[in-house]
Each structure stands twice: as C-alpha cells, then as structure tokens.
XYZ file of C-alpha atoms in Angstrom:
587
model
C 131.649 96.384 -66.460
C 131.935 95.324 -70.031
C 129.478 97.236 -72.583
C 127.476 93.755 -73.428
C 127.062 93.267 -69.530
C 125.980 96.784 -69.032
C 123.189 96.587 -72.036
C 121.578 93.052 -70.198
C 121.588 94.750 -67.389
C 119.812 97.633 -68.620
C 117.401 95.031 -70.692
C 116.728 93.644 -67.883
C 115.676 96.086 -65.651
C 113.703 97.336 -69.013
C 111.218 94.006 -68.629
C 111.742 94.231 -64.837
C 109.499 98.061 -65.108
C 107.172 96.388 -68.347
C 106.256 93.454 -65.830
C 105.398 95.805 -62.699
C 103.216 98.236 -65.585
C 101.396 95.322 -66.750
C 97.828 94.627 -65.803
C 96.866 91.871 -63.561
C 95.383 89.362 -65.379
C 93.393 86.228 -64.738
C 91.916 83.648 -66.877
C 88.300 80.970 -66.715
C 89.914 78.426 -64.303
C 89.922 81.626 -61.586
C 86.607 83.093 -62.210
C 84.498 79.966 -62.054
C 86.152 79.393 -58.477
C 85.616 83.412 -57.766
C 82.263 83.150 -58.436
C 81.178 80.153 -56.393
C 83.099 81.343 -53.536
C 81.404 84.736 -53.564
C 78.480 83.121 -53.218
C 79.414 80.770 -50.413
C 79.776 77.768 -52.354
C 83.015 75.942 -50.576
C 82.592 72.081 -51.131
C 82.604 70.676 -54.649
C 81.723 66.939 -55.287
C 83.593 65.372 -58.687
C 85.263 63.046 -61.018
C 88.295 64.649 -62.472
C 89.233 64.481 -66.250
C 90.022 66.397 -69.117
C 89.091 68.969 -69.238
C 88.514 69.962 -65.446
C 91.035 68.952 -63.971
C 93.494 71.996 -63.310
C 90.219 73.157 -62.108
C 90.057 71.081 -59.365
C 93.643 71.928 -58.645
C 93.091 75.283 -57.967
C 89.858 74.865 -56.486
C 91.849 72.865 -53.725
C 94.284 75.057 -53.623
C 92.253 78.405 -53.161
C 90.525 76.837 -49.935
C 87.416 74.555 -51.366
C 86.950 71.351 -50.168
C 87.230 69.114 -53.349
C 85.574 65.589 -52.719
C 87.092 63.302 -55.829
C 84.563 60.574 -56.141
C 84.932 56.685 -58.475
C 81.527 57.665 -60.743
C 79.945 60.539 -61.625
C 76.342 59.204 -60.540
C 77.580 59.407 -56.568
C 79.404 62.662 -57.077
C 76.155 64.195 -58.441
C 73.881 62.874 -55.823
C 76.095 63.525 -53.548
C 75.969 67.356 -54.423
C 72.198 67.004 -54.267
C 71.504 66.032 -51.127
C 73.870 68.303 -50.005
C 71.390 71.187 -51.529
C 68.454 69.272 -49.673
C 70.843 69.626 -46.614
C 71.707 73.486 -46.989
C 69.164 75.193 -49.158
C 72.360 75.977 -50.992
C 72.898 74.338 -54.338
C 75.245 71.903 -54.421
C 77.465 71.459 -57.006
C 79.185 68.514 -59.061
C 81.630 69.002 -61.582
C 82.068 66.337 -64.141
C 84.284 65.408 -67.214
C 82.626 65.604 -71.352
C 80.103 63.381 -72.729
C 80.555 59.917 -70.926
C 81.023 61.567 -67.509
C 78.410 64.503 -68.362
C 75.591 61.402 -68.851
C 76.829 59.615 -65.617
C 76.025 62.892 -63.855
C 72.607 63.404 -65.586
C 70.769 60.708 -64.023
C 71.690 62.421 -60.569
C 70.573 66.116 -61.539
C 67.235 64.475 -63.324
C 66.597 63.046 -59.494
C 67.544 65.594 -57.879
C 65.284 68.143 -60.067
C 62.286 65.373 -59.353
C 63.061 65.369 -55.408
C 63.423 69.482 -55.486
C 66.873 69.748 -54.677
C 69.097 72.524 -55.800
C 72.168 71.477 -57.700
C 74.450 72.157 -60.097
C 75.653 69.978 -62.566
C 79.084 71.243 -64.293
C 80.785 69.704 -66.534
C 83.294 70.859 -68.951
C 82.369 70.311 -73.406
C 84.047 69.930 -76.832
C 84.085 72.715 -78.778
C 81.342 74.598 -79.999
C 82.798 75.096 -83.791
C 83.350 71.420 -83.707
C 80.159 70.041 -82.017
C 78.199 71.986 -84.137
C 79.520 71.110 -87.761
C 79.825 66.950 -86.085
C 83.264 66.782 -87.081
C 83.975 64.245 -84.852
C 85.717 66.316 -81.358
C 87.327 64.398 -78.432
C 84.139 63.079 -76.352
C 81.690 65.089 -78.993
C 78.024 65.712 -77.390
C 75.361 68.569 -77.776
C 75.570 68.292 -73.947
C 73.340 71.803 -73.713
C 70.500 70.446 -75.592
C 70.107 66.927 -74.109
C 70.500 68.598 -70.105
C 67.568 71.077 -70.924
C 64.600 68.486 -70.813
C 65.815 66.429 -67.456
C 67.005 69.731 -65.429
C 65.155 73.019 -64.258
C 67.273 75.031 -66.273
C 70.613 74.601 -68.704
C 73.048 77.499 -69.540
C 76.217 77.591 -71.539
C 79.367 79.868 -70.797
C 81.373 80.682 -73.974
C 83.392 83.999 -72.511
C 85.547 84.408 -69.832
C 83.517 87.747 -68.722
C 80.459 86.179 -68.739
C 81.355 83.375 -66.062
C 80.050 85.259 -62.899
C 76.647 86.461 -64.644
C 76.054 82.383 -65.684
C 77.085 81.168 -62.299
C 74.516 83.470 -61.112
C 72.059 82.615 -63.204
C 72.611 79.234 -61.975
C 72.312 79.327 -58.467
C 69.144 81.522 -58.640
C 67.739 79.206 -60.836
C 68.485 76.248 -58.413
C 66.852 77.695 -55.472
C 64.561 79.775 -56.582
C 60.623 79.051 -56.510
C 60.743 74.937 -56.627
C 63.413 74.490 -56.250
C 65.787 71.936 -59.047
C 68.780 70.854 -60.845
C 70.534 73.263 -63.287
C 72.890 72.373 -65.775
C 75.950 74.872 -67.018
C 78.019 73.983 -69.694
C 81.685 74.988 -70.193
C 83.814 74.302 -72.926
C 87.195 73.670 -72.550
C 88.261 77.012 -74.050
C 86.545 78.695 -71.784
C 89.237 77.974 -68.781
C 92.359 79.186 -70.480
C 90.519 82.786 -71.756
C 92.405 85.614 -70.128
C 91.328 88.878 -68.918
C 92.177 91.477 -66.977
C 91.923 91.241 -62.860
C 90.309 93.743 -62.376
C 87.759 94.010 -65.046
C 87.408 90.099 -64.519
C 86.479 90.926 -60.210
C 83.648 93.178 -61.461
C 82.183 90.583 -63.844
C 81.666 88.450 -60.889
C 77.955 88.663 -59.452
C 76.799 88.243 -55.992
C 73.345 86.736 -56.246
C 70.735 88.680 -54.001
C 67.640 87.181 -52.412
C 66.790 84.457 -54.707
C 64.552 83.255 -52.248
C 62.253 86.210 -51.828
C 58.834 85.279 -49.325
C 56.288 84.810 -50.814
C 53.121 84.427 -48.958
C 49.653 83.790 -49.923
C 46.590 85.927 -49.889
C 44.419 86.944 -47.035
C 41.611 85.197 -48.573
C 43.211 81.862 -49.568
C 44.499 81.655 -45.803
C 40.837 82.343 -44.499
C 39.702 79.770 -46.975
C 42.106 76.853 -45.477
C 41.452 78.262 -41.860
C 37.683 77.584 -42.110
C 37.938 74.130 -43.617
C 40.495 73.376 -40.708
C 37.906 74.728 -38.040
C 35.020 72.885 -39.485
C 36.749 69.956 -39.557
C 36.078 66.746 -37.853
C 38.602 64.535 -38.635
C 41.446 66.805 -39.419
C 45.426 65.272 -40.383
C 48.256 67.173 -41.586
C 51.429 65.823 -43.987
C 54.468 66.967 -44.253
C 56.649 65.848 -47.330
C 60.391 66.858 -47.418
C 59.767 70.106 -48.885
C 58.791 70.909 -45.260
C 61.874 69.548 -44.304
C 63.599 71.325 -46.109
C 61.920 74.658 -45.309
C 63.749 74.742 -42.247
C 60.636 76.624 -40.663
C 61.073 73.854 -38.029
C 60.260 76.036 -35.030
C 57.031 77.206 -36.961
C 55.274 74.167 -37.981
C 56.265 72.902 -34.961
C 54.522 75.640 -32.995
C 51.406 75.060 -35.636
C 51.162 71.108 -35.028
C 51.095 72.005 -31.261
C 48.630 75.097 -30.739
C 46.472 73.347 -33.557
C 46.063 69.547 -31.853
C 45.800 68.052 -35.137
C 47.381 64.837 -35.740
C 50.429 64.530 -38.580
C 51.633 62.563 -40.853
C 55.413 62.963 -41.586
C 56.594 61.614 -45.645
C 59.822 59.728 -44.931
C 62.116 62.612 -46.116
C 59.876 64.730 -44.052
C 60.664 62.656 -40.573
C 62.140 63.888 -37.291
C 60.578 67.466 -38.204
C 58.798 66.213 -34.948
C 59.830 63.492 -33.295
C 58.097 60.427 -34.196
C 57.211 60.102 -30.833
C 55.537 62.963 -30.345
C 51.784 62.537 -28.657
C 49.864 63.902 -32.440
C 52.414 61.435 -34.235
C 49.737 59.648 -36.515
C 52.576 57.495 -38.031
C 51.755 54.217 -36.566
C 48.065 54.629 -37.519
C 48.597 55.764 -41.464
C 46.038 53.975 -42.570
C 43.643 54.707 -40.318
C 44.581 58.452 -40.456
C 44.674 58.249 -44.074
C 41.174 57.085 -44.994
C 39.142 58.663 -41.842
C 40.264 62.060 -42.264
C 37.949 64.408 -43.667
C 40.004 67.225 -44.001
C 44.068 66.727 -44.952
C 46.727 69.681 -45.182
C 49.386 68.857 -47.024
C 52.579 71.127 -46.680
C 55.363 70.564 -48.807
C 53.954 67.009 -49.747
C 52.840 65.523 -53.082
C 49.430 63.797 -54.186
C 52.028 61.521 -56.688
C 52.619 57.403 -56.196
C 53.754 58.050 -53.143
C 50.349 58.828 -51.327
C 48.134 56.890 -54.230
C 47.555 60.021 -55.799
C 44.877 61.111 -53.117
C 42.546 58.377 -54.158
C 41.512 54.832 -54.061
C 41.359 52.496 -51.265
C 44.055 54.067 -49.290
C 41.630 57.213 -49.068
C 38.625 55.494 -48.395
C 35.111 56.702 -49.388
C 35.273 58.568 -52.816
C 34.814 62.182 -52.422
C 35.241 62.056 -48.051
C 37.914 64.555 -48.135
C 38.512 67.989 -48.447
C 42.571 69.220 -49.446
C 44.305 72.318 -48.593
C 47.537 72.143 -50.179
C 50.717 74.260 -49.415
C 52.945 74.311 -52.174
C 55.062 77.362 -53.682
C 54.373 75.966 -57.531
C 50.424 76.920 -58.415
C 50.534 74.082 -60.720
C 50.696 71.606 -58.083
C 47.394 72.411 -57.178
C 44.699 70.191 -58.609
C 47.252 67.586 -59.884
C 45.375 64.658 -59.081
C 42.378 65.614 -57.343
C 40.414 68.943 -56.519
C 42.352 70.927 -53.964
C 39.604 72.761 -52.177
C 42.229 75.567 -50.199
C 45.342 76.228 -52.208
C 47.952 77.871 -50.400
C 50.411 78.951 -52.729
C 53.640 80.339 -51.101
C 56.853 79.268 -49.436
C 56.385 76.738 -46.790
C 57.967 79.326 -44.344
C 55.801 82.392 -45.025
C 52.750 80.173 -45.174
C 53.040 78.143 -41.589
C 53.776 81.834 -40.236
C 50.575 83.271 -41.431
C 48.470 79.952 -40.708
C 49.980 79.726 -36.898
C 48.697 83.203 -36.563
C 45.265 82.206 -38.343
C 45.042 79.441 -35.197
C 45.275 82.140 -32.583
C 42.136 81.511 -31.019
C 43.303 77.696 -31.341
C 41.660 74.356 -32.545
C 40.333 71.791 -30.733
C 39.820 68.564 -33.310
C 37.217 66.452 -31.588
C 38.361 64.530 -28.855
C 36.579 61.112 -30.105
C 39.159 61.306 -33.360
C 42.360 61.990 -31.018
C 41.241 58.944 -29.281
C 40.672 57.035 -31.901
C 43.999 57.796 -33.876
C 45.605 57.372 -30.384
C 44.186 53.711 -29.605
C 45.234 52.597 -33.402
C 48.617 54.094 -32.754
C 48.943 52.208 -29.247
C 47.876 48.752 -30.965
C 49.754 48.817 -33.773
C 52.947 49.699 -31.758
C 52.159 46.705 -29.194
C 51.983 44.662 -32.022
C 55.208 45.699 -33.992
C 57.201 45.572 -30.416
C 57.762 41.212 -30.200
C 59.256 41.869 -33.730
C 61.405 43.694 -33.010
C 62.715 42.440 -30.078
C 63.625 38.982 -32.190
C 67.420 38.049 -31.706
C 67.223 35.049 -34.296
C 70.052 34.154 -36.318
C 70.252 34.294 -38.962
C 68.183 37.797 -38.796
C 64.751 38.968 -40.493
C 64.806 42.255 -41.264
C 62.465 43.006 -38.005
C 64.844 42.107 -35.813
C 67.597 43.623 -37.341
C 66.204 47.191 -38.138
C 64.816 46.571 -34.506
C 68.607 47.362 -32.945
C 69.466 50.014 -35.341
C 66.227 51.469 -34.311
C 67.968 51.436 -31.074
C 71.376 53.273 -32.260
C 68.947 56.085 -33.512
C 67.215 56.768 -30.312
C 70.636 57.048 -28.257
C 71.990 59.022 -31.368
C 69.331 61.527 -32.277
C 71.775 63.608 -33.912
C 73.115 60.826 -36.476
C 72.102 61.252 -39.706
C 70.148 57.818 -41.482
C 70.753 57.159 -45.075
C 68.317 54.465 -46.635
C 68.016 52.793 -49.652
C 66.433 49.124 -51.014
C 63.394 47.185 -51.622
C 62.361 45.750 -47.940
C 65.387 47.339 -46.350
C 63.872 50.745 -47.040
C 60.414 49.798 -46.756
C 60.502 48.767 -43.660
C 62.699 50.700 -41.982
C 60.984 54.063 -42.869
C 58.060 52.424 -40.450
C 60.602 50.759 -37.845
C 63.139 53.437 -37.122
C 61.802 56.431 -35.357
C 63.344 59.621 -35.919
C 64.263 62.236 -33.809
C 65.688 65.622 -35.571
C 64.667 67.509 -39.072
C 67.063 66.340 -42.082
C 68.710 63.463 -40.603
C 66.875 61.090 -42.701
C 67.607 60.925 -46.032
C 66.328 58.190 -48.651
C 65.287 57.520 -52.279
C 62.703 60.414 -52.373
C 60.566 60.587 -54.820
C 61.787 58.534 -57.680
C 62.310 55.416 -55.376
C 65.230 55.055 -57.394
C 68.212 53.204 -55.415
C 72.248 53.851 -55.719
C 71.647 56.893 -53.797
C 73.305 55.457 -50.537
C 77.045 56.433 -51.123
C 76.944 60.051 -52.363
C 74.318 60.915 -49.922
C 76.713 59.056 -47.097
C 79.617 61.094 -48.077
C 77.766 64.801 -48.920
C 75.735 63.968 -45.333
C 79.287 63.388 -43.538
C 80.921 66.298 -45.446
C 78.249 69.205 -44.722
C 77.248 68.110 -41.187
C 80.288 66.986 -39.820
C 77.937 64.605 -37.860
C 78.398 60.771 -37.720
C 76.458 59.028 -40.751
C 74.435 55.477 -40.568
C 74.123 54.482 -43.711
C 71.440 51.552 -43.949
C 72.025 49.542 -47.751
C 70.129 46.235 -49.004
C 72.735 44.346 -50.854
C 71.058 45.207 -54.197
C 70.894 48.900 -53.634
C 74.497 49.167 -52.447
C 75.835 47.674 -55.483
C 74.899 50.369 -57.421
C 77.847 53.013 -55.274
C 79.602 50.194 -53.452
C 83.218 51.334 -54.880
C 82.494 54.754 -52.738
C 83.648 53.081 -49.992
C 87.112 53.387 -51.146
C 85.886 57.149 -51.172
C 84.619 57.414 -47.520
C 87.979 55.778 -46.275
C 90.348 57.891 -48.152
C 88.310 61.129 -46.533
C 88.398 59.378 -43.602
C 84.947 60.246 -42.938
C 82.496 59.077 -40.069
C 80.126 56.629 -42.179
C 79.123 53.416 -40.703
C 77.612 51.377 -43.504
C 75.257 48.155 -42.385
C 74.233 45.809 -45.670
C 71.874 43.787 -45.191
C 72.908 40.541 -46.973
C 70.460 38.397 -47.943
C 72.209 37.003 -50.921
C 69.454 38.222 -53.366
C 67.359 41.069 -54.930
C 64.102 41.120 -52.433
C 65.298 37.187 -51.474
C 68.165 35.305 -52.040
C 65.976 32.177 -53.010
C 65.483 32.371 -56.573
C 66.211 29.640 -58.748
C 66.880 29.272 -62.371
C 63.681 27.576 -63.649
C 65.829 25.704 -66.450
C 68.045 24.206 -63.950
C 70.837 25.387 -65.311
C 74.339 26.722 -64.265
C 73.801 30.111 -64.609
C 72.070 31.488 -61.285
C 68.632 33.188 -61.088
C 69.287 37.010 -61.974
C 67.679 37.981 -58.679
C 70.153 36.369 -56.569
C 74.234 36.975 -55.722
C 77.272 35.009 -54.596
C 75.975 33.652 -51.373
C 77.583 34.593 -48.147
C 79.522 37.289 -49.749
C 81.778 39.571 -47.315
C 80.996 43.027 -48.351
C 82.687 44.054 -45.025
C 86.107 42.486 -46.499
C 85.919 45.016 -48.852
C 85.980 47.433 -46.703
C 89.123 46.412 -45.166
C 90.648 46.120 -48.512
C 90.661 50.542 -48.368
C 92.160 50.539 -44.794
C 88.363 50.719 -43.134
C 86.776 48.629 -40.542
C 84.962 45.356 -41.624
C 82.574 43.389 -39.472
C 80.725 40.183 -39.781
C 77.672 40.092 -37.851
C 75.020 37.277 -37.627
C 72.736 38.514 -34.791
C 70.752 42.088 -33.929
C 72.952 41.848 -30.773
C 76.393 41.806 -32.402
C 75.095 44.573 -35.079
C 73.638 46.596 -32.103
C 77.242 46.405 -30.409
C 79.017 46.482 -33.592
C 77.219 50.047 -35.121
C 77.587 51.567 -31.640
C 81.593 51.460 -31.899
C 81.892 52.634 -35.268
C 79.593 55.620 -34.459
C 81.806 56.195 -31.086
C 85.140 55.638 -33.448
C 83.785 57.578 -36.103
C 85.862 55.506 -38.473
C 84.904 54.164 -41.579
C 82.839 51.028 -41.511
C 81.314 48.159 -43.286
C 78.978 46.226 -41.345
C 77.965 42.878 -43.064
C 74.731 42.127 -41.332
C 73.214 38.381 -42.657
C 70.024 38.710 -43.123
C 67.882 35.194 -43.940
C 67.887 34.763 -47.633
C 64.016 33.875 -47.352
C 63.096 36.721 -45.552
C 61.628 39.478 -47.303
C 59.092 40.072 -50.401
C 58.635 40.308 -53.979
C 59.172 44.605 -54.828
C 59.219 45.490 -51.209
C 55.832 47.643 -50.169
C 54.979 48.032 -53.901
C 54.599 44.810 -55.244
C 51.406 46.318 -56.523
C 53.448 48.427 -59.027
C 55.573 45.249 -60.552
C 53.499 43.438 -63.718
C 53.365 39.529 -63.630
C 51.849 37.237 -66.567
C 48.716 36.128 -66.751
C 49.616 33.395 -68.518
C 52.886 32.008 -67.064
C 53.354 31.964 -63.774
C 56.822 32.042 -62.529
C 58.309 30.862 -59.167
C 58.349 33.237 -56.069
C-alpha cells in the first residue's frame, strides 16, 4: 500500500472513531413531534407551507396521522371538534400570517364552544417582527392570538419545546376548557441539541384534569330545591356531552324521574326517545318549570338568556347551575344553587344526594307527556311527505330514518333551516354523535368536523349541509376523497340562502345576493375527486341513496333538491336579523 493510501485510510478511520464519540443530537422539528407524542397526541390536522412543512414530513414519517387540508379554517375546526370528541386537545398546525388568521377564526370558536385545541403555526422572526422591517409574511401573531384564545405562548429555544407544549395542553383542557395558541418561529425547528439532554426537556403533562367537586353545602342547597320542586326539568348543554359521565347522568335522569331537556350538542346523551325526553314539549317544559338544573348548559342566546317569553312568568323559576367556571353563575339571571365543579364529580355526588329518590308530581309527568304525544302526532304527516321537489320536512324526515337504523353514525349539521329543523326532526340515539354550529351558530363548520369525526371515530359520518353553509368548506371534499374516508354528504339545494326566490328589486342582470346558480350539481363535484355523486329529487331516492353510501362507506355527495320556496327568512332566529322600518324589502 502506497504511503498516501495508507494516511486516508488512517484519516478515515480517524472520523470513523470522532463520529461514533459524538453526541446524539436532535434539533426543533424532533422535539415538537416528541412532545405531542408523549402525550398521546397522534393525529394532526393542517395546511402545509413554509415554514412547517419538513415538519409535517417527519411527523408522517415518525407514525402521526397527518390530515393535509385546502384552508386553514377546516383544518382548525377540524382539530376542534376532534378535542370535543376526545377530551384531548386537538391540534392544527398552520403556515405564518395569512394561514395563522385563516386558523384563528376556528380556535376563537372553538374557545367559545369549550373545546380544547391547539392552534400551531410557525412565525417570522422575532428580531425582525419586532423592529417592522418588513420579514416574509411579518405578523405579531402572539399578541393578536391572546384576546380570541384561552391562552397564547411563544417557543424561542429548542429546550424549551416540551415545557411550552405542556403548558399548552394543560391549558386546553384544564378547568373550561379552550383554544390555545403556541407560536414558533421558524428558527426554532433547525436549533440543535443534544439527544439526550433534548429527551429530558420533554414533559409529560400529569392530571390536568384534577376533580373537582363542590361543597357539601352547595349540593344540599340544589338537593332541597330539587325535592321541593313541583315542576322540576333538567338541561344538558354539550359540556355534558362532553363530560363523558354518560353512565352517571344517565343513572341521575332515571332514579330522579325528572324530565330533560338535551341542547343540540348535548343530544343522544339519552336517547331522544327516552320516556322523561321533554324534547318535543320545549316550550311547554321551558316556561312551566319551576325549578331548572342546568348541567353543562348556558343561560346565553341560545336559551333567551333565562328570561322573557320563552320562560314565562317573570321570577317563576328557581336555577341550579352546574358549571366548573364560578363566573358562569349569575350571568344572566340569579342562580339560586350553584354547583361549581366538573360535570363528572358533580352528577356523582348529586346521584348519591337522590338516594332516597324523587318523585316529581305525577300531574307534571302527565302533562309534559300529553304535550310530547301531540306534538309528535302532529310533526309525523310531515314527515312522511314524499313530494317532489322536497320541503325540508320530508326530506330530514328519511334521514331521520338512516339515524334510527344507524345509531352509531355520527350527524354533522350546519345551515339556516337545514339546521334548525333538523336539530327538532332527527332523533338521536348515542352521546357525541351529533355535532353542529354550537354556540356561535356560525356555519362552514361542516367539512372539518366531517373529516376530524371520520378520522377519530373510525365510524361512518352523515354530514347534513344547506347549500349556503357548505360553500363555506365545499373544496374539503377533494379532502375526504383523497383520505378515502366514510363521509356521506347530503346538500340540500334550494338554489338560495334561506330560499332560492329572491329577486333583484332593480330588475337587473345581476341576481339577488341571496340566491345561486339554479339547479347546480354539487354532487358532480364530487365525482370530479374520484367520489360518488348522486342526484336525488325525492325523500325516497335520498333514503335509498344515503343508505348505500353509509353501507359502502365511500365518499359521497348527495345533491338532494329541495323546493326553492321552501324555507324562511334566518331560519328559527329571524327574531335576531334587523329589517327597516322604513323600506320594506321583498321576502
């Protein structure tokens, strides 16, 4: 061997040893996915870009289930109803600026609705953001996320990563739950660090969650109101729901005898057709009762704030209210029995409060039972309508149908009279297979939640869209096809916002702005991605038609035509929507 050969070789084993003596290292892009996955976060809902997307990459490639969405909006409410779903937070990952806003409106929702997520997206440059010297997609993304979200952090070093993830996810889930923003700038990713030293940094979060349950005397206080009651009524919002105490308050509703109400979120946590079901006779229930529990449930718009006409006779009602946040309490009116707790830890001590059991008075069972029977008599002719083209009576009549023979399908909802009116029409079965607009009423929901519902249940998804609301996430389709995911989508097509009937008062070309291109064939779009389109004219053909995509479980667009003169102005709130005094416009 020649002496130049014999030095390489000897140089070469040289680095050979310096490599093997070398620390481990690893860098940002590992520690952010080490820290979710040590706390048994697995799917991640996004919109790759710069600067996340080697992220992503490796995400996938350690084992996560990355679900790439077309706008930020759907990836983010995806990842909140997922946390609604799993008491986990979920989490969305989104691009700087432009793509950080697009996520925003999801995590402010999903902090209003008390969902735990996590909105991440990746930033400029501090040293550049801060100075405004003009940085590729340049936001203060920290300080506009803190007023719409729970909480906001920022990650600057690499060894920090697991203690802010932490923070994070206890912040999410912990007491009221929310949304929580965390901020990493690019630099972040590409910081390196040794393995080992990097492995300790990471934090295992700990009982965020602790029980919390309320004092001897506030439960005595609530138990006597419910004993001297006469006309007692529980509601359950979808904090209940999401409680997962299912086997509790079920166990309550029963040894108790009082009738419920269940908020649409809060549905299937007994089945609507359960014998205390009060649903059918709201307003009865509603302004009769003289004493109402609400667990997990609201006095907001949603339940006219606990007063007015809904409630009948000013100061008839007494309100024990279970609710983990003390400020709840008293929000609108005077709550007489606060319970302040965790739903969970608060039905337990109640159920055993009830051990001698209540007995409400038999005249009010009857009564709430006779307005139930009528009122379900008297929905029944509607719903059995097979006219073509269809009302929305006759239509949500059939899927009504698919639900009862599916109980384990989960419903996604979203629209004016679409929504309205199904959360009356379609009974529900299960806890957490319903999931709607909440408590923003806000609409473009329908596609994220489809996908996140498919994605953590692995259970076939209905997904029920006016036209309006599902042009707001209609490109997700393309989403739910490439996945390949179970998600039968119906529109109801009425050509129009609330009708498809509008004119333009001028006469002009341009169309009224509450109507669309009539007769459009949303369910040729879904062909376009490789799904299954149908046209359906009849509650017959959509009963059939929804039945074998739910047996396929392929993707589906089902373009149900609904009468363009059927429905009303604002749905169930037309209350809420201003008109002129003055000048009185067509309707």
């Amino acid at each position: 061997m020649s002496t130049a050969a014999a030095t390489i070789t000897k140089n070469q084993a040289t680095e050979a040893s310096v490599v093997e003596d070398a620390p481990a290292l690893t860098d940002g892009f590992q520690l952010v996915i080490d820290a979710l996955k040590l706390n048994d976060i697995n799917n991640l809902y996004v919109v790759p870009g710069i600067p996340i997307s080697d992220l992503l990459r490796m995400a996938q490639a350690e084992g996560m289930r990355v679900v790439s969405f077309r706008h930020e909006q759907n990836a983010g409410n995806a990842a909140a109803i997922a946390g609604f779903m799993t008491k986990k937070p979920g989490v969305c990952m989104t691009v700087s600026a432009p793509g950080f806003l697009n996520g925003l409106t999801a995590l402010a929702n999903a902090t209003t609705n008390c969902f735990p997520m996590i909105l991440i997206s990746g930033s400029s440059e501090r040293e550049i953001v801060d100075l405004q010297q003009g940085d590729y997609e340049e936001m203060d993304q920290l300080a506009i996320a803190k007023p719409l979200c729970k909480a906001a952090f920022r990650i600057l070093h690499a060894q920090d990563i697991g203690i802010g993830v932490a923070r994070a996810i206890r912040a999410a889930v912990s007491g009221r739950p929310g949304g929580v923003y965390l901020d990493l700038p690019a630099k972040l990713f590409s910081q390196v660090m040794d393995a080992a030293e990097g492995a300790k940094s990471l934090v295992k979060v700990v009982d965020p969650t602790p029980a919390q349950y309320p004092s001897a005397e506030a439960v005595n206080r609530a138990l006597d109101l419910l004993k001297g009651a006469k006309r007692p009524l529980v509601i359950f919002g979808k904090g209940a729901a999401y409680a997962q105490a299912d086997e509790t308050i079920r166990s309550f509703v029963e040894k108790s005898g009082i009738p419920f109400l269940q908020m649409s979120m809060a549905k299937g946590l007994l089945p609507d057709t359960h014998p205390q079901s009060a649903g059918a006779a709201r307003s009865l229930v509603l302004q009769e009762a003289d004493v109402v529990m609400l667990v997990g449930a609201r006095l907001n718009w949603l339940l006219s704030h606990g007063k007015g006409k809904t409630w009948g006779k000013p100061g008839s009602k007494k309100f024990i209210q279970v609710d983990i946040e003390p400020r709840e309490m008293d929000s609108n009116v005077e709550i007489h029995a606060p319970l302040v707790g965790d739903i969970a830890s608060v039905m337990e001590v109640m159920l055993k409060g009830i051990d001698g059991g209540l007995t409400p008075p038999t005249d009010w069972m009857a009564t709430v039972a006779a307005k139930r029977e009528q009122n379900v008599a008297k929905m029944a002719p509607k719903l059995m309508s097979n006219a073509s083209p269809m009302n929305f009576h006759g239509a949500l009549g059939a899927l009504r149908r698919v639900i009862k023979e599916r109980p384990d399908a989960l419903l996604v909802n979203e629209g004016a009279n679409t929504l309205d009116l199904a959360r009356g029409i379609i009974d529900m079965y299960e806890p957490r297979k319903r999931l709607d607009v909440g408590t923003w009423g806000v609409m473009g929901v329908g596609m994220g939640y489809a996908v996140a519902a498919a994605v953590e249940s692995g259970k076939p998804v209905l997904a029920v869209e006016g036209d309006s609301a599902f042009g707001f996430s209609g490109m997700e389709v393309e989403t739910i096809c490439r996945y390949n995911l179970p998600v039968c989508i119906v529109i109801f097509n009425n050509n129009g916002i609330y009708r498809g009937t509008d004119v333009n008062p001028t006469g002009g070309n341009d169309p009224s702005p509450m109507v669309f291109v009539p007769g459009s064939r949303y369910d040729k779009m879904m062909e376009a991605f490789g799904g299954v389109g149908v046209h359906v004219t009849n509650p017959d053909e959509l009963y059939r038609a929804v039945n074998e995509a739910m047996d396929s479980g392929r993707p589906t667009l089902i373009n149900a035509v609904i009468d363009p003169a059927a429905g009303t102005e604002s749905g169930n709130i037309g209350s809420l929507n201003p008109t002129s005094s003055v000048r009185k416009m067509p309707s």
